[in-house]
Amino acid sequence: MFGGSKIKLDKDLLERCRKHAEGAGYTSVEEFIAYTLEREIKKGQKQSPEDEEKVAKRLKGLGYIE
């Protein structure tokens, strides 16, 4: 899901992410991490209407919005 890139995380943090992702209904820890990163990045950015549409489509595809 990370497009072939690898990100190193502390083992304890990764395990907590796995447990949270599973409990929250994410299909994978990668999905949870990607969603969380996108949400945090979005908070700090002013997006163009095209970018907002892309994010909305992606979140809709993941089932987070209707």
CSV table of C-alpha atoms in Angstrom, one decimal, residues 2 4-10 14 33 37:
chain,number,residue,atom,x,y,z
A,2,PHE,CA,3.0,2.3,0.5
A,4,GLY,CA,6.9,0.0,-2.7
A,5,SER,CA,8.4,2.5,-0.2
A,6,LYS,CA,9.3,1.2,3.2
A,7,ILE,CA,8.9,3.1,6.4
A,8,LYS,CA,10.6,2.0,9.6
A,9,LEU,CA,8.6,2.2,12.8
A,10,ASP,CA,9.5,1.3,16.3
A,14,LEU,CA,3.8,-0.7,15.0
A,33,ILE,CA,-1.4,4.4,8.8
A,37,LEU,CA,-1.1,10.4,7.6
